[in-house]
């Protein structure tokens, strides 16, 4: 018998067909409607609507009402690999989706061609009521993969998108070139691109280092400030050079509405630490989630050690708008644990992820050795944490013998 939980799902539906299908991101709006993006191949059917890919993988975006009925679903792509990566819901009746495409592809009526045929990023803003395109844009260069990882919409309808690029890459009329390492080879640098509500490029920002840099996620606060988190090694430069000797550390940077760097923080020192997701509250506090093995340090105005005694764990951090660490927690296991995303509702932070074998942190919370044991190679978990202290409240697992 599994552990009891206080709530059960109102409905559950699957999206897919006979090919490779993947749901990459899910968001909700104030009315409880659900927005989803991902990728599919061949033919898929969802809540009575069918879509067919143009070849390879195509991107899909959909809206489902809170009662589980389908509002709309649209696709985009070409004969190459085209993926929906992240989605963000605006306050002005629009939704933004960030994706990846290669070659020639059409997204919601707009034809795009990637630079040099290599994978480039795309971003589209859609009408949240109908799914119709408001605008579509692209960015990247011919050297290699220019990949988006996060997207956010500000209160004024502007859109920020972040990720990684290599070589020379262009967004609108603005070009950036990634850093060379000590051997003269291009590394991947982070990009931050801010678009107006009509799709014009407002500004671009580079996170540059002589080792690979990746921007993982981005959020806006109520006044239009932009917060970006990601991974880096060696010294990194936004507006200011930030010294660093840690390998694969996490950065958190705050930019003003026009892209000016306001402050920078870093996190690292564990055997492994990797940020996965970030959200912002209505009062401007940040919550970050990631994976960790061992103890890590939050380097702020004062340095704070975040302790994890388990072989594997995920962490939650709460940070205020000035970069001060307000709280932290870890939940660990003797076997592999991975957190994929977080959400905040009613003063509760929910984390979703996967685990192998037994998730001892959740099992021990319920006092049973036979609890939270993966049925197959891995199972999924949802764990709820109190926002006040980030302590564990409850959890549940999902899964079966097949892959997740």
PDB file of N, CA and C in Angstrom, residues 87-159:
ATOM      1  N   UNK A  87       7.497  27.113 -21.917  1.00  0.00           N
ATOM      2  CA  UNK A  87       6.312  27.915 -22.161  1.00  0.00           C
ATOM      3  C   UNK A  87       6.115  28.871 -20.992  1.00  0.00           C
ATOM      4  N   UNK A  88       5.582  30.057 -21.283  1.00  0.00           N
ATOM      5  CA  UNK A  88       5.323  31.069 -20.260  1.00  0.00           C
ATOM      6  C   UNK A  88       3.980  31.710 -20.549  1.00  0.00           C
ATOM      7  N   UNK A  89       3.237  32.009 -19.479  1.00  0.00           N
ATOM      8  CA  UNK A  89       1.911  32.603 -19.609  1.00  0.00           C
ATOM      9  C   UNK A  89       1.992  34.073 -19.224  1.00  0.00           C
ATOM     10  N   UNK A  90       1.513  34.938 -20.113  1.00  0.00           N
ATOM     11  CA  UNK A  90       1.513  36.365 -19.841  1.00  0.00           C
ATOM     12  C   UNK A  90       0.248  36.811 -19.129  1.00  0.00           C
ATOM     13  N   UNK A  91       0.234  38.066 -18.718  1.00  0.00           N
ATOM     14  CA  UNK A  91      -0.932  38.644 -18.060  1.00  0.00           C
ATOM     15  C   UNK A  91      -1.806  39.424 -19.035  1.00  0.00           C
ATOM     16  N   UNK A  92      -1.411  39.464 -20.291  1.00  0.00           N
ATOM     17  CA  UNK A  92      -2.123  40.254 -21.293  1.00  0.00           C
ATOM     18  C   UNK A  92      -2.840  39.393 -22.321  1.00  0.00           C
ATOM     19  N   UNK A  93      -3.201  38.163 -21.937  1.00  0.00           N
ATOM     20  CA  UNK A  93      -3.930  37.294 -22.842  1.00  0.00           C
ATOM     21  C   UNK A  93      -3.080  36.609 -23.873  1.00  0.00           C
ATOM     22  N   UNK A  94      -1.796  36.450 -23.608  1.00  0.00           N
ATOM     23  CA  UNK A  94      -0.899  35.778 -24.533  1.00  0.00           C
ATOM     24  C   UNK A  94      -0.082  34.718 -23.805  1.00  0.00           C
ATOM     25  N   UNK A  95       0.528  33.837 -24.591  1.00  0.00           N
ATOM     26  CA  UNK A  95       1.409  32.805 -24.075  1.00  0.00           C
ATOM     27  C   UNK A  95       2.622  32.746 -24.991  1.00  0.00           C
ATOM     28  N   UNK A  96       3.812  32.570 -24.423  1.00  0.00           N
ATOM     29  CA  UNK A  96       5.047  32.504 -25.200  1.00  0.00           C
ATOM     30  C   UNK A  96       5.617  31.097 -25.127  1.00  0.00           C
ATOM     31  N   UNK A  97       6.113  30.610 -26.256  1.00  0.00           N
ATOM     32  CA  UNK A  97       6.747  29.301 -26.303  1.00  0.00           C
ATOM     33  C   UNK A  97       8.126  29.453 -26.919  1.00  0.00           C
ATOM     34  N   UNK A  98       9.113  28.813 -26.301  1.00  0.00           N
ATOM     35  CA  UNK A  98      10.481  28.775 -26.823  1.00  0.00           C
ATOM     36  C   UNK A  98      10.743  27.385 -27.365  1.00  0.00           C
ATOM     37  N   UNK A  99      11.413  27.333 -28.514  1.00  0.00           N
ATOM     38  CA  UNK A  99      11.675  26.047 -29.121  1.00  0.00           C
ATOM     39  C   UNK A  99      12.972  26.008 -29.889  1.00  0.00           C
ATOM     40  N   UNK A 100      13.238  24.859 -30.466  1.00  0.00           N
ATOM     41  CA  UNK A 100      14.459  24.591 -31.221  1.00  0.00           C
ATOM     42  C   UNK A 100      14.060  24.018 -32.575  1.00  0.00           C
ATOM     43  N   UNK A 101      14.715  24.471 -33.654  1.00  0.00           N
ATOM     44  CA  UNK A 101      14.410  23.942 -34.979  1.00  0.00           C
ATOM     45  C   UNK A 101      15.675  23.881 -35.814  1.00  0.00           C
ATOM     46  N   UNK A 102      15.627  23.089 -36.887  1.00  0.00           N
ATOM     47  CA  UNK A 102      16.759  22.992 -37.802  1.00  0.00           C
ATOM     48  C   UNK A 102      16.251  22.954 -39.230  1.00  0.00           C
ATOM     49  N   UNK A 103      17.035  23.545 -40.143  1.00  0.00           N
ATOM     50  CA  UNK A 103      16.629  23.588 -41.536  1.00  0.00           C
ATOM     51  C   UNK A 103      15.500  24.572 -41.755  1.00  0.00           C
ATOM     52  N   UNK A 104      14.580  24.235 -42.644  1.00  0.00           N
ATOM     53  CA  UNK A 104      13.428  25.081 -42.940  1.00  0.00           C
ATOM     54  C   UNK A 104      12.206  24.550 -42.203  1.00  0.00           C
ATOM     55  N   UNK A 105      11.482  25.442 -41.563  1.00  0.00           N
ATOM     56  CA  UNK A 105      10.312  25.041 -40.789  1.00  0.00           C
ATOM     57  C   UNK A 105       9.314  26.188 -40.774  1.00  0.00           C
ATOM     58  N   UNK A 106       8.057  25.858 -40.608  1.00  0.00           N
ATOM     59  CA  UNK A 106       6.995  26.859 -40.521  1.00  0.00           C
ATOM     60  C   UNK A 106       6.323  26.754 -39.172  1.00  0.00           C
ATOM     61  N   UNK A 107       6.277  27.886 -38.462  1.00  0.00           N
ATOM     62  CA  UNK A 107       5.663  27.935 -37.149  1.00  0.00           C
ATOM     63  C   UNK A 107       4.502  28.919 -37.173  1.00  0.00           C
ATOM     64  N   UNK A 108       3.297  28.367 -37.128  1.00  0.00           N
ATOM     65  CA  UNK A 108       2.077  29.167 -36.974  1.00  0.00           C
ATOM     66  C   UNK A 108       1.957  30.228 -38.065  1.00  0.00           C
ATOM     67  N   UNK A 109       2.311  29.821 -39.296  1.00  0.00           N
ATOM     68  CA  UNK A 109       2.188  30.706 -40.440  1.00  0.00           C
ATOM     69  C   UNK A 109       3.437  31.462 -40.817  1.00  0.00           C
ATOM     70  N   UNK A 110       4.505  31.361 -40.033  1.00  0.00           N
ATOM     71  CA  UNK A 110       5.762  32.061 -40.322  1.00  0.00           C
ATOM     72  C   UNK A 110       6.837  31.052 -40.708  1.00  0.00           C
ATOM     73  N   UNK A 111       7.432  31.227 -41.894  1.00  0.00           N
ATOM     74  CA  UNK A 111       8.488  30.334 -42.378  1.00  0.00           C
ATOM     75  C   UNK A 111       9.840  30.812 -41.861  1.00  0.00           C
ATOM     76  N   UNK A 112      10.621  29.897 -41.293  1.00  0.00           N
ATOM     77  CA  UNK A 112      11.950  30.194 -40.770  1.00  0.00           C
ATOM     78  C   UNK A 112      12.960  29.240 -41.388  1.00  0.00           C
ATOM     79  N   UNK A 113      14.206  29.702 -41.499  1.00  0.00           N
ATOM     80  CA  UNK A 113      15.307  28.855 -41.938  1.00  0.00           C
ATOM     81  C   UNK A 113      16.472  29.059 -40.989  1.00  0.00           C
ATOM     82  N   UNK A 114      16.968  27.975 -40.423  1.00  0.00           N
ATOM     83  CA  UNK A 114      18.071  28.097 -39.469  1.00  0.00           C
ATOM     84  C   UNK A 114      19.364  28.445 -40.199  1.00  0.00           C
ATOM     85  N   UNK A 115      20.265  29.134 -39.482  1.00  0.00           N
ATOM     86  CA  UNK A 115      21.543  29.566 -40.070  1.00  0.00           C
ATOM     87  C   UNK A 115      22.433  28.360 -40.318  1.00  0.00           C
ATOM     88  N   UNK A 116      22.846  28.179 -41.566  1.00  0.00           N
ATOM     89  CA  UNK A 116      23.734  27.083 -41.902  1.00  0.00           C
ATOM     90  C   UNK A 116      23.120  25.712 -41.765  1.00  0.00           C
ATOM     91  N   UNK A 117      21.808  25.636 -41.581  1.00  0.00           N
ATOM     92  CA  UNK A 117      21.142  24.354 -41.401  1.00  0.00           C
ATOM     93  C   UNK A 117      21.314  23.742 -40.030  1.00  0.00           C
ATOM     94  N   UNK A 118      22.062  24.416 -39.119  1.00  0.00           N
ATOM     95  CA  UNK A 118      22.258  23.904 -37.766  1.00  0.00           C
ATOM     96  C   UNK A 118      21.083  24.310 -36.885  1.00  0.00           C
ATOM     97  N   UNK A 119      20.857  23.641 -35.759  1.00  0.00           N
ATOM     98  CA  UNK A 119      19.717  23.972 -34.905  1.00  0.00           C
ATOM     99  C   UNK A 119      19.811  25.394 -34.336  1.00  0.00           C
ATOM    100  N   UNK A 120      18.721  26.141 -34.440  1.00  0.00           N
ATOM    101  CA  UNK A 120      18.597  27.498 -33.899  1.00  0.00           C
ATOM    102  C   UNK A 120      17.401  27.560 -32.960  1.00  0.00           C
ATOM    103  N   UNK A 121      17.321  28.638 -32.197  1.00  0.00           N
ATOM    104  CA  UNK A 121      16.189  28.848 -31.303  1.00  0.00           C
ATOM    105  C   UNK A 121      15.093  29.620 -32.015  1.00  0.00           C
ATOM    106  N   UNK A 122      13.845  29.391 -31.570  1.00  0.00           N
ATOM    107  CA  UNK A 122      12.725  30.194 -32.017  1.00  0.00           C
ATOM    108  C   UNK A 122      11.858  30.533 -30.810  1.00  0.00           C
ATOM    109  N   UNK A 123      11.124  31.613 -30.933  1.00  0.00           N
ATOM    110  CA  UNK A 123      10.184  32.013 -29.897  1.00  0.00           C
ATOM    111  C   UNK A 123       8.929  32.517 -30.583  1.00  0.00           C
ATOM    112  N   UNK A 124       7.780  32.129 -30.068  1.00  0.00           N
ATOM    113  CA  UNK A 124       6.504  32.557 -30.627  1.00  0.00           C
ATOM    114  C   UNK A 124       5.593  33.009 -29.501  1.00  0.00           C
ATOM    115  N   UNK A 125       4.860  34.070 -29.738  1.00  0.00           N
ATOM    116  CA  UNK A 125       3.812  34.523 -28.829  1.00  0.00           C
ATOM    117  C   UNK A 125       2.474  34.233 -29.493  1.00  0.00           C
ATOM    118  N   UNK A 126       1.604  33.540 -28.765  1.00  0.00           N
ATOM    119  CA  UNK A 126       0.303  33.126 -29.275  1.00  0.00           C
ATOM    120  C   UNK A 126      -0.809  33.777 -28.465  1.00  0.00           C
ATOM    121  N   UNK A 127      -1.948  33.972 -29.107  1.00  0.00           N
ATOM    122  CA  UNK A 127      -3.146  34.415 -28.419  1.00  0.00           C
ATOM    123  C   UNK A 127      -3.616  33.288 -27.502  1.00  0.00           C
ATOM    124  N   UNK A 128      -3.764  33.568 -26.223  1.00  0.00           N
ATOM    125  CA  UNK A 128      -4.090  32.518 -25.259  1.00  0.00           C
ATOM    126  C   UNK A 128      -5.503  31.977 -25.441  1.00  0.00           C
ATOM    127  N   UNK A 129      -6.389  32.739 -26.051  1.00  0.00           N
ATOM    128  CA  UNK A 129      -7.768  32.299 -26.250  1.00  0.00           C
ATOM    129  C   UNK A 129      -7.916  31.406 -27.463  1.00  0.00           C
ATOM    130  N   UNK A 130      -7.209  31.736 -28.551  1.00  0.00           N
ATOM    131  CA  UNK A 130      -7.413  31.026 -29.816  1.00  0.00           C
ATOM    132  C   UNK A 130      -6.227  30.188 -30.263  1.00  0.00           C
ATOM    133  N   UNK A 131      -5.027  30.466 -29.762  1.00  0.00           N
ATOM    134  CA  UNK A 131      -3.821  29.791 -30.236  1.00  0.00           C
ATOM    135  C   UNK A 131      -3.224  30.400 -31.477  1.00  0.00           C
ATOM    136  N   UNK A 132      -3.828  31.495 -31.978  1.00  0.00           N
ATOM    137  CA  UNK A 132      -3.304  32.150 -33.180  1.00  0.00           C
ATOM    138  C   UNK A 132      -2.005  32.879 -32.862  1.00  0.00           C
ATOM    139  N   UNK A 133      -1.104  32.952 -33.850  1.00  0.00           N
ATOM    140  CA  UNK A 133       0.190  33.592 -33.652  1.00  0.00           C
ATOM    141  C   UNK A 133       0.038  35.108 -33.564  1.00  0.00           C
ATOM    142  N   UNK A 134       0.747  35.710 -32.617  1.00  0.00           N
ATOM    143  CA  UNK A 134       0.882  37.162 -32.530  1.00  0.00           C
ATOM    144  C   UNK A 134       2.177  37.579 -33.227  1.00  0.00           C
ATOM    145  N   UNK A 135       3.281  36.909 -32.910  1.00  0.00           N
ATOM    146  CA  UNK A 135       4.538  37.096 -33.626  1.00  0.00           C
ATOM    147  C   UNK A 135       5.444  35.899 -33.405  1.00  0.00           C
ATOM    148  N   UNK A 136       6.395  35.722 -34.331  1.00  0.00           N
ATOM    149  CA  UNK A 136       7.368  34.631 -34.281  1.00  0.00           C
ATOM    150  C   UNK A 136       8.735  35.205 -34.610  1.00  0.00           C
ATOM    151  N   UNK A 137       9.775  34.772 -33.906  1.00  0.00           N
ATOM    152  CA  UNK A 137      11.132  35.244 -34.162  1.00  0.00           C
ATOM    153  C   UNK A 137      12.110  34.086 -33.993  1.00  0.00           C
ATOM    154  N   UNK A 138      13.318  34.282 -34.506  1.00  0.00           N
ATOM    155  CA  UNK A 138      14.353  33.265 -34.396  1.00  0.00           C
ATOM    156  C   UNK A 138      15.680  33.912 -34.033  1.00  0.00           C
ATOM    157  N   UNK A 139      16.654  33.076 -33.627  1.00  0.00           N
ATOM    158  CA  UNK A 139      17.996  33.559 -33.345  1.00  0.00           C
ATOM    159  C   UNK A 139      18.981  32.413 -33.391  1.00  0.00           C
ATOM    160  N   UNK A 140      20.238  32.747 -33.723  1.00  0.00           N
ATOM    161  CA  UNK A 140      21.269  31.728 -33.749  1.00  0.00           C
ATOM    162  C   UNK A 140      22.294  31.994 -34.831  1.00  0.00           C
ATOM    163  N   UNK A 141      23.146  31.010 -35.063  1.00  0.00           N
ATOM    164  CA  UNK A 141      24.204  31.138 -36.055  1.00  0.00           C
ATOM    165  C   UNK A 141      24.536  29.793 -36.662  1.00  0.00           C
ATOM    166  N   UNK A 142      25.506  29.750 -37.578  1.00  0.00           N
ATOM    167  CA  UNK A 142      25.783  28.535 -38.347  1.00  0.00           C
ATOM    168  C   UNK A 142      26.782  27.574 -37.716  1.00  0.00           C
ATOM    169  N   UNK A 143      27.392  27.944 -36.590  1.00  0.00           N
ATOM    170  CA  UNK A 143      28.493  27.137 -36.066  1.00  0.00           C
ATOM    171  C   UNK A 143      28.023  25.827 -35.456  1.00  0.00           C
ATOM    172  N   UNK A 144      26.933  25.882 -34.691  1.00  0.00           N
ATOM    173  CA  UNK A 144      26.456  24.697 -33.988  1.00  0.00           C
ATOM    174  C   UNK A 144      25.073  24.937 -33.442  1.00  0.00           C
ATOM    175  N   UNK A 145      24.720  24.197 -32.400  1.00  0.00           N
ATOM    176  CA  UNK A 145      23.381  24.285 -31.816  1.00  0.00           C
ATOM    177  C   UNK A 145      23.267  25.507 -30.924  1.00  0.00           C
ATOM    178  N   UNK A 146      22.265  26.334 -31.185  1.00  0.00           N
ATOM    179  CA  UNK A 146      21.939  27.502 -30.364  1.00  0.00           C
ATOM    180  C   UNK A 146      20.592  27.207 -29.719  1.00  0.00           C
ATOM    181  N   UNK A 147      20.648  26.857 -28.443  1.00  0.00           N
ATOM    182  CA  UNK A 147      19.535  26.182 -27.782  1.00  0.00           C
ATOM    183  C   UNK A 147      18.892  27.057 -26.708  1.00  0.00           C
ATOM    184  N   UNK A 148      17.559  27.191 -26.726  1.00  0.00           N
ATOM    185  CA  UNK A 148      16.881  27.895 -25.638  1.00  0.00           C
ATOM    186  C   UNK A 148      16.593  26.939 -24.478  1.00  0.00           C
ATOM    187  N   UNK A 149      16.585  27.477 -23.260  1.00  0.00           N
ATOM    188  CA  UNK A 149      16.232  26.684 -22.089  1.00  0.00           C
ATOM    189  C   UNK A 149      15.119  27.311 -21.265  1.00  0.00           C
ATOM    190  N   UNK A 150      14.943  28.633 -21.338  1.00  0.00           N
ATOM    191  CA  UNK A 150      13.930  29.274 -20.514  1.00  0.00           C
ATOM    192  C   UNK A 150      13.295  30.445 -21.219  1.00  0.00           C
ATOM    193  N   UNK A 151      12.042  30.764 -20.854  1.00  0.00           N
ATOM    194  CA  UNK A 151      11.324  31.905 -21.410  1.00  0.00           C
ATOM    195  C   UNK A 151      10.430  32.482 -20.327  1.00  0.00           C
ATOM    196  N   UNK A 152      10.267  33.804 -20.340  1.00  0.00           N
ATOM    197  CA  UNK A 152       9.429  34.481 -19.353  1.00  0.00           C
ATOM    198  C   UNK A 152       8.769  35.679 -20.010  1.00  0.00           C
ATOM    199  N   UNK A 153       7.557  36.020 -19.548  1.00  0.00           N
ATOM    200  CA  UNK A 153       6.833  37.185 -20.041  1.00  0.00           C
ATOM    201  C   UNK A 153       6.680  38.195 -18.907  1.00  0.00           C
ATOM    202  N   UNK A 154       7.017  39.454 -19.199  1.00  0.00           N
ATOM    203  CA  UNK A 154       6.867  40.533 -18.225  1.00  0.00           C
ATOM    204  C   UNK A 154       5.441  41.066 -18.260  1.00  0.00           C
ATOM    205  N   UNK A 155       5.110  41.885 -17.270  1.00  0.00           N
ATOM    206  CA  UNK A 155       3.763  42.449 -17.178  1.00  0.00           C
ATOM    207  C   UNK A 155       3.415  43.315 -18.374  1.00  0.00           C
ATOM    208  N   UNK A 156       4.421  43.940 -19.026  1.00  0.00           N
ATOM    209  CA  UNK A 156       4.162  44.794 -20.179  1.00  0.00           C
ATOM    210  C   UNK A 156       4.108  44.017 -21.495  1.00  0.00           C
ATOM    211  N   UNK A 157       4.176  42.683 -21.426  1.00  0.00           N
ATOM    212  CA  UNK A 157       4.112  41.858 -22.621  1.00  0.00           C
ATOM    213  C   UNK A 157       5.439  41.563 -23.269  1.00  0.00           C
ATOM    214  N   UNK A 158       6.534  42.140 -22.766  1.00  0.00           N
ATOM    215  CA  UNK A 158       7.849  41.809 -23.314  1.00  0.00           C
ATOM    216  C   UNK A 158       8.226  40.387 -22.918  1.00  0.00           C
ATOM    217  N   UNK A 159       9.125  39.793 -23.707  1.00  0.00           N
ATOM    218  CA  UNK A 159       9.483  38.384 -23.552  1.00  0.00           C
ATOM    219  C   UNK A 159      10.997  38.268 -23.432  1.00  0.00           C
TER     220      UNK A 159
END
